[in-house]
Amino acid sequence: MDKRGQRRGMEYWRMVLYLSLLVCFWDRVSAQIKYSIQEEAKAGSVVGNIARDLGLDVSSLTSRRFRIVSGSKDALFQVNPNTGLLYVASTVDREELCDNTDTCVINLKIVVENPLEIHYVGVEITDINDNFPLFPEKELFLEIAESSITGTRFELQTARDLDVGINSVRYYKLDQNEHFDLEMSDSMYGDKTPHLVLKKPLDREKSDTHVLLLTALDGGNPPKSGSLNITVTVLDINDNRPVCSQDTYSVTLKENVPNGTIITTVNATDLDDGLNGQVEYSFGRAIQHKIQDMFQLDKATGEIRVKGKLDFEENDIYRLSIRASDKGQPSMNNDCKVIITVIDLNDNKPEIEVTSLSTLIAEDSKPGTVISLISVTDKDSGVNGKVQCSIPDNLPFELKPSVQNNMFSLVTKHSLDRELESHFDITLTATDLGQPPLSTTETLSIEVSDVNDNSPKFPVNPLELYLPENNSPGASIFSVSASDKDINENAAITYLITRGDGKPNDQSSFLNINSDTGSIHALKSFDFETIKKFTFYVIATDSGNPPLSSNVTVNVFLLDHNDNAPVVLSPVSTNGSSQGVEEIPRNVKAGHLVTKIRAYDADIGYNGWLLYSLHEVSDHTLFGLDRYTGQIRTLRSFTETDESEHKLVILVKDNGNVSLSATATMVIKVVEPKEAFAASDITSPVKDKEEDSVTFYLIITLAAVSTLFIISIIVLVAMQCSKSTDYSSKYLQDTNYDGTLCHSIQYRSGDKRYMLVGPRMSIGSTIVPGSNGNTLVIPDRRRRLSEEVRFKHVITWHVLVHRG
């Protein structure tokens, strides 16, 4: 009785403390709601409207996953996620749930999400009078000595009623008789024990047997009752009762001790002799059946052994009544009290309950974002029931304890990056403080969702495209590709060409790009002779919200094709053909310069290097053509037998892979010296005008070249003064130069610079594959040697101009 009162007091103060903590932390756990319902309520009976009492929006219950998340007993109740009603799921039997406890409360944990709320609902099961008082046996046989004096008390069996409170056994009554009366006394279990009291001495000679009826009634309305038939046999005198060696036997025992362990030995003595003094032991009549299942009593010795499994979590104390009875006629007895206290051992592992908000968390979640609420319980008591919870330190998460015991919040410790790690398996470890400690693990899987925090990236910036001229309009010329570390729509990239401002070199308006693939198409054919390089920009944009983008510069270098035939400048073309007439005296010697064929090619490099050859000639022994310069000279002196007019057809041919050519016809008339002189006088005014025109342009050219030459000298001197002596002429070595670099043109393609030379190259020059042997690669010393190369190029070109 005292312990039950202590427990109620502890539960009262624990509830007060719990409610105080809930008021302080109302954002996570709200106050408890209590309902009451009678036992045996039918399935479907409404207990209460939780949504209304908690102030929840009924329309949001389904989306917020309104549910019960407690233990197995909660199957007795269910909540309707559409109405918020708490109803009975199956018939409730209070006696089955709560045994003989006065208050039967089923605690339910109600959870709603977004935001996460946990509410505790207590449902009190009230008792109804649905059980009859029952005696352990239907009949009781008592043997009473005839010498028993008036007022002698005899303990009777106690009736048990599974109901509690007013519905339990309230009183007993005995049928009317002349020898016995009924009295009540408080038992060690907190109830009333009936005693049969002798009110009139017995006379065995008149009657040796008395039959009585004991009735137990509960306090229900109407009351229920149970009866016990008592048969009293009158015996001869046995006037000494057994006496216990101790009033109370107190024993301390650890839980989980093996069966057969001796607990204690009850010892009682009787001063009588013979059978009246021989004592035997038995459990008291009012002992509960579960105690008899837990302990074994030796009838002869009084030795008590463990019979069942002692579990501190089920019961921490046992009170036994051991009856010591002699063998006299009638037998006399006495009850010995045994109190067994069970000591707790650390035999229960902690239990982890995870209430997860979501297993998906955005990578831009702020530090401190709550992911899950974790409650840990341990059935042990004291230190054995205190639990510590932890997760690995190398995770971007941490556990924060709640003011409520064994409650933790799993929160983000710092920022997440899905591109570095998109999945986490968090191992929760709960360890009690017992010796040795016991632990339990639980794994919580977290997925990190993507946000658009990465812009598209091009692998190289700028990009360089080498595009052959005369490309097919509408055909794909290039493809750009960018990558995005994000996923799904955040990584879906579209491409766009930025349009220029209409400047002469802006070709972006003639380009089109496939927004999905990045394939670039040219809408026109490009001509190397018109434009050699242009630049455009491509923007890559992802589909995130907001979208992110980056751009790349594309430098396009056009590659020359041999698409221009040589054009003959001299002799002048007339009506589509080039034909000239030259008159020379007959007395010229061998090597005399007759004339020079002048031609040019709009292509560059090898495609623009021209070679001259005699296609038709009337006399191969008389005239010769310089292959590289186009000069026509006499091979010998004229004789009297030589014809006076000769026709030469000169073929001018470039050096492309598919060579293009042009022809010029030159008619050479051989005249006597006087005629040649006269002809020269006639043509001199015309030639003088032509010479004046040529001279004028030549002076302009020489002035421009000289100015460029002086600037190059100044730049070269400045560079020589600023650079170290280690940069010698190891790239364009002139040690083996043989003076035959007659014709040279420099040009650049991408990162490389080339020099076209002919007819012969200096020893040690490098031939570019596919250049047909006339392109010299200038080593890429871009800034330090480019002026030196330009200087040499100017010198070469200057010489060629003077030679021309």
PDB file of C-alpha atoms in Angstrom, residues 610-791:
ATOM      1  CA  LEU A 610      53.937  30.905-108.912  1.00  0.00           C
ATOM      2  CA  LEU A 611      56.144  29.007-111.349  1.00  0.00           C
ATOM      3  CA  TYR A 612      56.730  30.004-114.960  1.00  0.00           C
ATOM      4  CA  SER A 613      57.324  27.609-117.832  1.00  0.00           C
ATOM      5  CA  LEU A 614      57.439  27.762-121.651  1.00  0.00           C
ATOM      6  CA  HIS A 615      54.375  26.073-122.942  1.00  0.00           C
ATOM      7  CA  GLU A 616      55.070  26.818-126.608  1.00  0.00           C
ATOM      8  CA  VAL A 617      58.206  28.211-128.179  1.00  0.00           C
ATOM      9  CA  SER A 618      59.289  28.448-131.801  1.00  0.00           C
ATOM     10  CA  ASP A 619      62.976  27.860-131.033  1.00  0.00           C
ATOM     11  CA  HIS A 620      64.043  26.220-127.783  1.00  0.00           C
ATOM     12  CA  THR A 621      67.681  27.153-128.374  1.00  0.00           C
ATOM     13  CA  LEU A 622      67.076  30.830-128.648  1.00  0.00           C
ATOM     14  CA  PHE A 623      65.028  31.890-125.606  1.00  0.00           C
ATOM     15  CA  GLY A 624      65.015  30.797-121.996  1.00  0.00           C
ATOM     16  CA  LEU A 625      62.505  31.468-119.174  1.00  0.00           C
ATOM     17  CA  ASP A 626      63.458  31.804-115.504  1.00  0.00           C
ATOM     18  CA  ARG A 627      61.146  29.464-113.665  1.00  0.00           C
ATOM     19  CA  TYR A 628      60.817  31.608-110.594  1.00  0.00           C
ATOM     20  CA  THR A 629      61.051  35.197-111.821  1.00  0.00           C
ATOM     21  CA  GLY A 630      59.341  34.999-115.210  1.00  0.00           C
ATOM     22  CA  GLN A 631      62.277  36.705-116.970  1.00  0.00           C
ATOM     23  CA  ILE A 632      62.787  35.853-120.642  1.00  0.00           C
ATOM     24  CA  ARG A 633      66.390  36.000-121.752  1.00  0.00           C
ATOM     25  CA  THR A 634      68.266  35.066-124.897  1.00  0.00           C
ATOM     26  CA  LEU A 635      70.211  31.844-124.754  1.00  0.00           C
ATOM     27  CA  ARG A 636      72.543  32.733-127.646  1.00  0.00           C
ATOM     28  CA  SER A 637      73.168  35.383-130.224  1.00  0.00           C
ATOM     29  CA  PHE A 638      70.979  35.647-133.261  1.00  0.00           C
ATOM     30  CA  THR A 639      72.210  34.357-136.643  1.00  0.00           C
ATOM     31  CA  GLU A 640      71.207  35.333-140.114  1.00  0.00           C
ATOM     32  CA  THR A 641      69.174  32.195-140.460  1.00  0.00           C
ATOM     33  CA  ASP A 642      67.014  32.832-137.376  1.00  0.00           C
ATOM     34  CA  GLU A 643      63.428  33.873-137.931  1.00  0.00           C
ATOM     35  CA  SER A 644      62.643  37.516-137.329  1.00  0.00           C
ATOM     36  CA  GLU A 645      59.484  36.800-135.271  1.00  0.00           C
ATOM     37  CA  HIS A 646      59.048  34.329-132.474  1.00  0.00           C
ATOM     38  CA  LYS A 647      55.978  33.398-130.509  1.00  0.00           C
ATOM     39  CA  LEU A 648      56.289  32.254-126.912  1.00  0.00           C
ATOM     40  CA  VAL A 649      53.368  30.892-124.852  1.00  0.00           C
ATOM     41  CA  ILE A 650      54.208  31.097-121.156  1.00  0.00           C
ATOM     42  CA  LEU A 651      52.288  28.983-118.601  1.00  0.00           C
ATOM     43  CA  VAL A 652      51.976  30.555-115.152  1.00  0.00           C
ATOM     44  CA  LYS A 653      51.099  27.877-112.613  1.00  0.00           C
ATOM     45  CA  ASP A 654      50.581  27.969-108.833  1.00  0.00           C
ATOM     46  CA  ASN A 655      51.625  25.154-106.471  1.00  0.00           C
ATOM     47  CA  GLY A 656      48.283  24.166-104.937  1.00  0.00           C
ATOM     48  CA  ASN A 657      47.331  20.510-104.524  1.00  0.00           C
ATOM     49  CA  VAL A 658      45.106  21.024-107.515  1.00  0.00           C
ATOM     50  CA  SER A 659      47.185  23.457-109.504  1.00  0.00           C
ATOM     51  CA  LEU A 660      45.583  26.442-111.281  1.00  0.00           C
ATOM     52  CA  SER A 661      47.231  28.233-114.132  1.00  0.00           C
ATOM     53  CA  ALA A 662      47.087  31.074-116.675  1.00  0.00           C
ATOM     54  CA  THR A 663      48.865  31.670-119.974  1.00  0.00           C
ATOM     55  CA  ALA A 664      50.496  34.667-121.544  1.00  0.00           C
ATOM     56  CA  THR A 665      51.568  34.991-125.159  1.00  0.00           C
ATOM     57  CA  MET A 666      54.626  36.982-125.993  1.00  0.00           C
ATOM     58  CA  VAL A 667      55.582  37.827-129.648  1.00  0.00           C
ATOM     59  CA  ILE A 668      59.253  38.735-129.965  1.00  0.00           C
ATOM     60  CA  LYS A 669      60.309  40.509-133.129  1.00  0.00           C
ATOM     61  CA  VAL A 670      63.927  40.553-134.060  1.00  0.00           C
ATOM     62  CA  VAL A 671      64.818  43.768-135.911  1.00  0.00           C
ATOM     63  CA  GLU A 672      67.878  45.388-137.218  1.00  0.00           C
ATOM     64  CA  PRO A 673      69.507  47.812-134.775  1.00  0.00           C
ATOM     65  CA  LYS A 674      68.306  50.926-136.658  1.00  0.00           C
ATOM     66  CA  GLU A 675      64.735  49.720-136.749  1.00  0.00           C
ATOM     67  CA  ALA A 676      64.889  48.871-133.103  1.00  0.00           C
ATOM     68  CA  PHE A 677      66.153  52.361-132.398  1.00  0.00           C
ATOM     69  CA  ALA A 678      63.396  53.919-134.483  1.00  0.00           C
ATOM     70  CA  ALA A 679      60.787  51.755-132.859  1.00  0.00           C
ATOM     71  CA  SER A 680      62.085  52.744-129.505  1.00  0.00           C
ATOM     72  CA  ASP A 681      61.774  56.420-130.433  1.00  0.00           C
ATOM     73  CA  ILE A 682      58.188  55.941-131.502  1.00  0.00           C
ATOM     74  CA  THR A 683      57.202  54.016-128.378  1.00  0.00           C
ATOM     75  CA  SER A 684      59.295  56.079-126.033  1.00  0.00           C
ATOM     76  CA  PRO A 685      56.543  58.633-125.171  1.00  0.00           C
ATOM     77  CA  VAL A 686      54.198  55.836-124.213  1.00  0.00           C
ATOM     78  CA  LYS A 687      56.863  54.010-122.260  1.00  0.00           C
ATOM     79  CA  ASP A 688      57.945  57.199-120.592  1.00  0.00           C
ATOM     80  CA  LYS A 689      54.430  57.679-119.271  1.00  0.00           C
ATOM     81  CA  GLU A 690      54.278  54.077-118.115  1.00  0.00           C
ATOM     82  CA  GLU A 691      57.697  54.366-116.502  1.00  0.00           C
ATOM     83  CA  ASP A 692      56.641  57.566-114.737  1.00  0.00           C
ATOM     84  CA  SER A 693      53.542  55.856-113.360  1.00  0.00           C
ATOM     85  CA  VAL A 694      55.500  52.827-112.207  1.00  0.00           C
ATOM     86  CA  THR A 695      58.138  55.041-110.689  1.00  0.00           C
ATOM     87  CA  PHE A 696      55.527  56.986-108.718  1.00  0.00           C
ATOM     88  CA  TYR A 697      54.016  53.877-107.195  1.00  0.00           C
ATOM     89  CA  LEU A 698      57.453  52.440-106.605  1.00  0.00           C
ATOM     90  CA  ILE A 699      58.481  55.532-104.651  1.00  0.00           C
ATOM     91  CA  ILE A 700      55.364  55.271-102.461  1.00  0.00           C
ATOM     92  CA  THR A 701      56.033  51.587-101.836  1.00  0.00           C
ATOM     93  CA  LEU A 702      59.692  52.209-101.013  1.00  0.00           C
ATOM     94  CA  ALA A 703      58.740  54.986 -98.592  1.00  0.00           C
ATOM     95  CA  ALA A 704      56.233  52.778 -96.794  1.00  0.00           C
ATOM     96  CA  VAL A 705      58.660  49.864 -96.626  1.00  0.00           C
ATOM     97  CA  SER A 706      61.461  52.116 -95.409  1.00  0.00           C
ATOM     98  CA  THR A 707      59.242  53.522 -92.664  1.00  0.00           C
ATOM     99  CA  LEU A 708      58.249  50.007 -91.599  1.00  0.00           C
ATOM    100  CA  PHE A 709      61.923  49.026 -91.740  1.00  0.00           C
ATOM    101  CA  ILE A 710      62.958  51.863 -89.410  1.00  0.00           C
ATOM    102  CA  ILE A 711      60.159  51.047 -86.945  1.00  0.00           C
ATOM    103  CA  SER A 712      61.156  47.393 -86.978  1.00  0.00           C
ATOM    104  CA  ILE A 713      64.797  48.334 -86.308  1.00  0.00           C
ATOM    105  CA  ILE A 714      63.752  50.451 -83.310  1.00  0.00           C
ATOM    106  CA  VAL A 715      61.497  47.699 -81.882  1.00  0.00           C
ATOM    107  CA  LEU A 716      64.171  45.056 -82.447  1.00  0.00           C
ATOM    108  CA  VAL A 717      66.834  47.145 -80.695  1.00  0.00           C
ATOM    109  CA  ALA A 718      64.471  47.705 -77.746  1.00  0.00           C
ATOM    110  CA  MET A 719      63.767  43.996 -77.479  1.00  0.00           C
ATOM    111  CA  GLN A 720      67.431  43.084 -77.729  1.00  0.00           C
ATOM    112  CA  CYS A 721      68.177  45.466 -74.870  1.00  0.00           C
ATOM    113  CA  SER A 722      65.388  44.022 -72.703  1.00  0.00           C
ATOM    114  CA  LYS A 723      65.875  40.294 -73.332  1.00  0.00           C
ATOM    115  CA  SER A 724      68.685  38.095 -72.001  1.00  0.00           C
ATOM    116  CA  THR A 725      71.559  36.945 -74.126  1.00  0.00           C
ATOM    117  CA  ASP A 726      70.285  33.367 -73.894  1.00  0.00           C
ATOM    118  CA  TYR A 727      67.779  34.079 -76.630  1.00  0.00           C
ATOM    119  CA  SER A 728      70.176  33.909 -79.542  1.00  0.00           C
ATOM    120  CA  SER A 729      69.333  33.078 -83.069  1.00  0.00           C
ATOM    121  CA  LYS A 730      68.752  29.427 -82.344  1.00  0.00           C
ATOM    122  CA  TYR A 731      65.390  29.468 -84.097  1.00  0.00           C
ATOM    123  CA  LEU A 732      66.143  31.083 -87.448  1.00  0.00           C
ATOM    124  CA  GLN A 733      69.800  30.184 -87.720  1.00  0.00           C
ATOM    125  CA  ASP A 734      71.605  31.999 -90.489  1.00  0.00           C
ATOM    126  CA  THR A 735      74.929  30.099 -90.277  1.00  0.00           C
ATOM    127  CA  ASN A 736      74.077  27.920 -93.253  1.00  0.00           C
ATOM    128  CA  TYR A 737      72.150  30.468 -95.230  1.00  0.00           C
ATOM    129  CA  ASP A 738      73.260  30.298 -98.841  1.00  0.00           C
ATOM    130  CA  GLY A 739      71.670  33.546-100.056  1.00  0.00           C
ATOM    131  CA  THR A 740      68.986  31.906-102.199  1.00  0.00           C
ATOM    132  CA  LEU A 741      65.914  32.987-100.252  1.00  0.00           C
ATOM    133  CA  CYS A 742      64.568  34.781-103.276  1.00  0.00           C
ATOM    134  CA  HIS A 743      60.894  34.970-102.410  1.00  0.00           C
ATOM    135  CA  SER A 744      59.298  34.827 -98.948  1.00  0.00           C
ATOM    136  CA  ILE A 745      55.854  35.523 -97.519  1.00  0.00           C
ATOM    137  CA  GLN A 746      54.984  35.275 -93.832  1.00  0.00           C
ATOM    138  CA  TYR A 747      51.518  34.419 -92.561  1.00  0.00           C
ATOM    139  CA  ARG A 748      49.917  33.150 -89.332  1.00  0.00           C
ATOM    140  CA  SER A 749      47.421  30.311 -88.809  1.00  0.00           C
ATOM    141  CA  GLY A 750      46.241  29.832 -85.253  1.00  0.00           C
ATOM    142  CA  ASP A 751      49.155  29.697 -82.827  1.00  0.00           C
ATOM    143  CA  LYS A 752      51.727  29.019 -85.572  1.00  0.00           C
ATOM    144  CA  ARG A 753      53.464  31.404 -87.965  1.00  0.00           C
ATOM    145  CA  TYR A 754      54.694  30.335 -91.375  1.00  0.00           C
ATOM    146  CA  MET A 755      57.167  31.736 -93.922  1.00  0.00           C
ATOM    147  CA  LEU A 756      56.739  30.801 -97.559  1.00  0.00           C
ATOM    148  CA  VAL A 757      60.133  30.590 -99.294  1.00  0.00           C
ATOM    149  CA  GLY A 758      61.332  29.781-102.781  1.00  0.00           C
ATOM    150  CA  PRO A 759      62.881  28.552-104.843  1.00  0.00           C
ATOM    151  CA  ARG A 760      65.307  27.136-102.235  1.00  0.00           C
ATOM    152  CA  MET A 761      65.334  27.198 -98.452  1.00  0.00           C
ATOM    153  CA  SER A 762      68.144  27.635 -96.007  1.00  0.00           C
ATOM    154  CA  ILE A 763      69.594  24.544 -94.418  1.00  0.00           C
ATOM    155  CA  GLY A 764      67.888  23.583 -91.145  1.00  0.00           C
ATOM    156  CA  SER A 765      64.453  24.997 -91.987  1.00  0.00           C
ATOM    157  CA  THR A 766      61.413  23.014 -90.964  1.00  0.00           C
ATOM    158  CA  ILE A 767      58.927  21.826 -93.560  1.00  0.00           C
ATOM    159  CA  VAL A 768      55.275  21.738 -92.532  1.00  0.00           C
ATOM    160  CA  PRO A 769      53.623  18.437 -93.503  1.00  0.00           C
ATOM    161  CA  GLY A 770      51.278  18.928 -96.433  1.00  0.00           C
ATOM    162  CA  SER A 771      52.887  22.231 -97.487  1.00  0.00           C
ATOM    163  CA  ASN A 772      54.548  20.783-100.620  1.00  0.00           C
ATOM    164  CA  GLY A 773      57.896  21.900 -99.366  1.00  0.00           C
ATOM    165  CA  ASN A 774      57.581  25.659 -99.553  1.00  0.00           C
ATOM    166  CA  THR A 775      56.384  26.648 -96.036  1.00  0.00           C
ATOM    167  CA  LEU A 776      58.870  27.306 -93.294  1.00  0.00           C
ATOM    168  CA  VAL A 777      57.571  27.084 -89.699  1.00  0.00           C
ATOM    169  CA  ILE A 778      58.747  30.004 -87.614  1.00  0.00           C
ATOM    170  CA  PRO A 779      59.210  28.752 -84.024  1.00  0.00           C
ATOM    171  CA  ASP A 780      56.625  30.084 -81.606  1.00  0.00           C
ATOM    172  CA  ARG A 781      58.529  32.650 -79.592  1.00  0.00           C
ATOM    173  CA  ARG A 782      55.576  34.900 -80.029  1.00  0.00           C
ATOM    174  CA  ARG A 783      56.472  38.076 -78.257  1.00  0.00           C
ATOM    175  CA  ARG A 784      60.245  37.896 -78.148  1.00  0.00           C
ATOM    176  CA  LEU A 785      61.072  36.841 -81.680  1.00  0.00           C
ATOM    177  CA  SER A 786      58.087  38.062 -83.686  1.00  0.00           C
ATOM    178  CA  GLU A 787      59.765  41.454 -84.271  1.00  0.00           C
ATOM    179  CA  GLU A 788      62.993  39.747 -85.295  1.00  0.00           C
ATOM    180  CA  VAL A 789      61.130  37.636 -87.859  1.00  0.00           C
ATOM    181  CA  ARG A 790      59.262  40.668 -89.130  1.00  0.00           C
ATOM    182  CA  PHE A 791      62.580  42.461 -89.444  1.00  0.00           C
TER     183      PHE A 791
END
